[in-house]
CSV table of N, CA and C in Angstrom, one decimal:
chain,number,residue,atom,x,y,z
X,1,MET,N,0.8,-1.2,0.0
X,1,MET,CA,0.0,0.0,0.0
X,1,MET,C,0.9,1.3,0.0
X,2,ILE,N,0.7,2.1,-1.0
X,2,ILE,CA,1.5,3.3,-1.1
X,2,ILE,C,1.0,4.5,-0.4
X,3,VAL,N,-0.3,4.4,0.0
X,3,VAL,CA,-0.9,5.6,0.6
X,3,VAL,C,-0.3,5.9,2.0
X,4,MET,N,0.0,4.8,2.8
X,4,MET,CA,0.5,5.0,4.1
X,4,MET,C,1.8,5.7,4.2
X,5,PRO,N,2.9,5.3,3.4
X,5,PRO,CA,4.2,6.0,3.4
X,5,PRO,C,4.0,7.5,3.0
X,6,VAL,N,3.2,7.7,2.0
X,6,VAL,CA,3.0,9.1,1.6
X,6,VAL,C,2.4,9.9,2.7
X,7,CYS,N,1.4,9.3,3.4
X,7,CYS,CA,0.7,10.0,4.5
X,7,CYS,C,1.7,10.3,5.6
X,8,TYR,N,2.5,9.3,6.0
X,8,TYR,CA,3.5,9.5,7.0
X,8,TYR,C,4.5,10.6,6.6
X,9,TYR,N,4.9,10.6,5.4
X,9,TYR,CA,5.9,11.6,4.9
X,9,TYR,C,5.3,13.0,5.0
X,10,TYR,N,4.0,13.1,4.6
X,10,TYR,CA,3.3,14.4,4.6
X,10,TYR,C,3.3,14.9,6.1
X,11,LEU,N,2.9,14.0,7.0
X,11,LEU,CA,2.8,14.4,8.4
X,11,LEU,C,4.1,14.8,8.9
X,12,LEU,N,5.2,14.0,8.6
X,12,LEU,CA,6.5,14.3,9.0
X,12,LEU,C,7.0,15.7,8.5
X,13,ASN,N,6.7,16.0,7.2
X,13,ASN,CA,7.1,17.2,6.6
X,13,ASN,C,6.3,18.4,7.4
X,14,ARG,N,5.1,18.2,7.7
X,14,ARG,CA,4.3,19.2,8.4
X,14,ARG,C,4.9,19.4,9.8
X,15,GLY,N,5.3,18.4,10.4
X,15,GLY,CA,5.8,18.5,11.8
X,15,GLY,C,7.1,19.3,11.7
X,16,VAL,N,7.9,19.0,10.7
X,16,VAL,CA,9.2,19.8,10.6
X,16,VAL,C,8.9,21.2,10.4
X,17,GLU,N,7.9,21.5,9.5
X,17,GLU,CA,7.6,22.9,9.2
X,17,GLU,C,7.1,23.6,10.5
X,18,LEU,N,6.2,22.9,11.3
X,18,LEU,CA,5.7,23.5,12.5
X,18,LEU,C,6.8,23.7,13.5
X,19,ALA,N,7.7,22.8,13.6
X,19,ALA,CA,8.8,22.8,14.5
X,19,ALA,C,9.7,24.0,14.2
X,20,GLN,N,10.0,24.2,12.9
X,20,GLN,CA,10.9,25.3,12.5
X,20,GLN,C,10.2,26.7,12.8
X,21,GLY,N,8.8,26.7,12.6
X,21,GLY,CA,8.1,27.9,12.9
X,21,GLY,C,8.1,28.3,14.4
X,22,LEU,N,8.0,27.2,15.2
X,22,LEU,CA,8.1,27.5,16.7
X,22,LEU,C,9.5,27.9,17.1
X,23,PHE,N,10.5,27.2,16.6
X,23,PHE,CA,11.9,27.5,17.0
X,23,PHE,C,12.6,28.2,15.9
């Protein structure tokens, strides 16, 4: 299933963006 890795990658990317915004 290719949807799961893409979803995880998207969430990880968003997390990094939010972390950079906070710090």
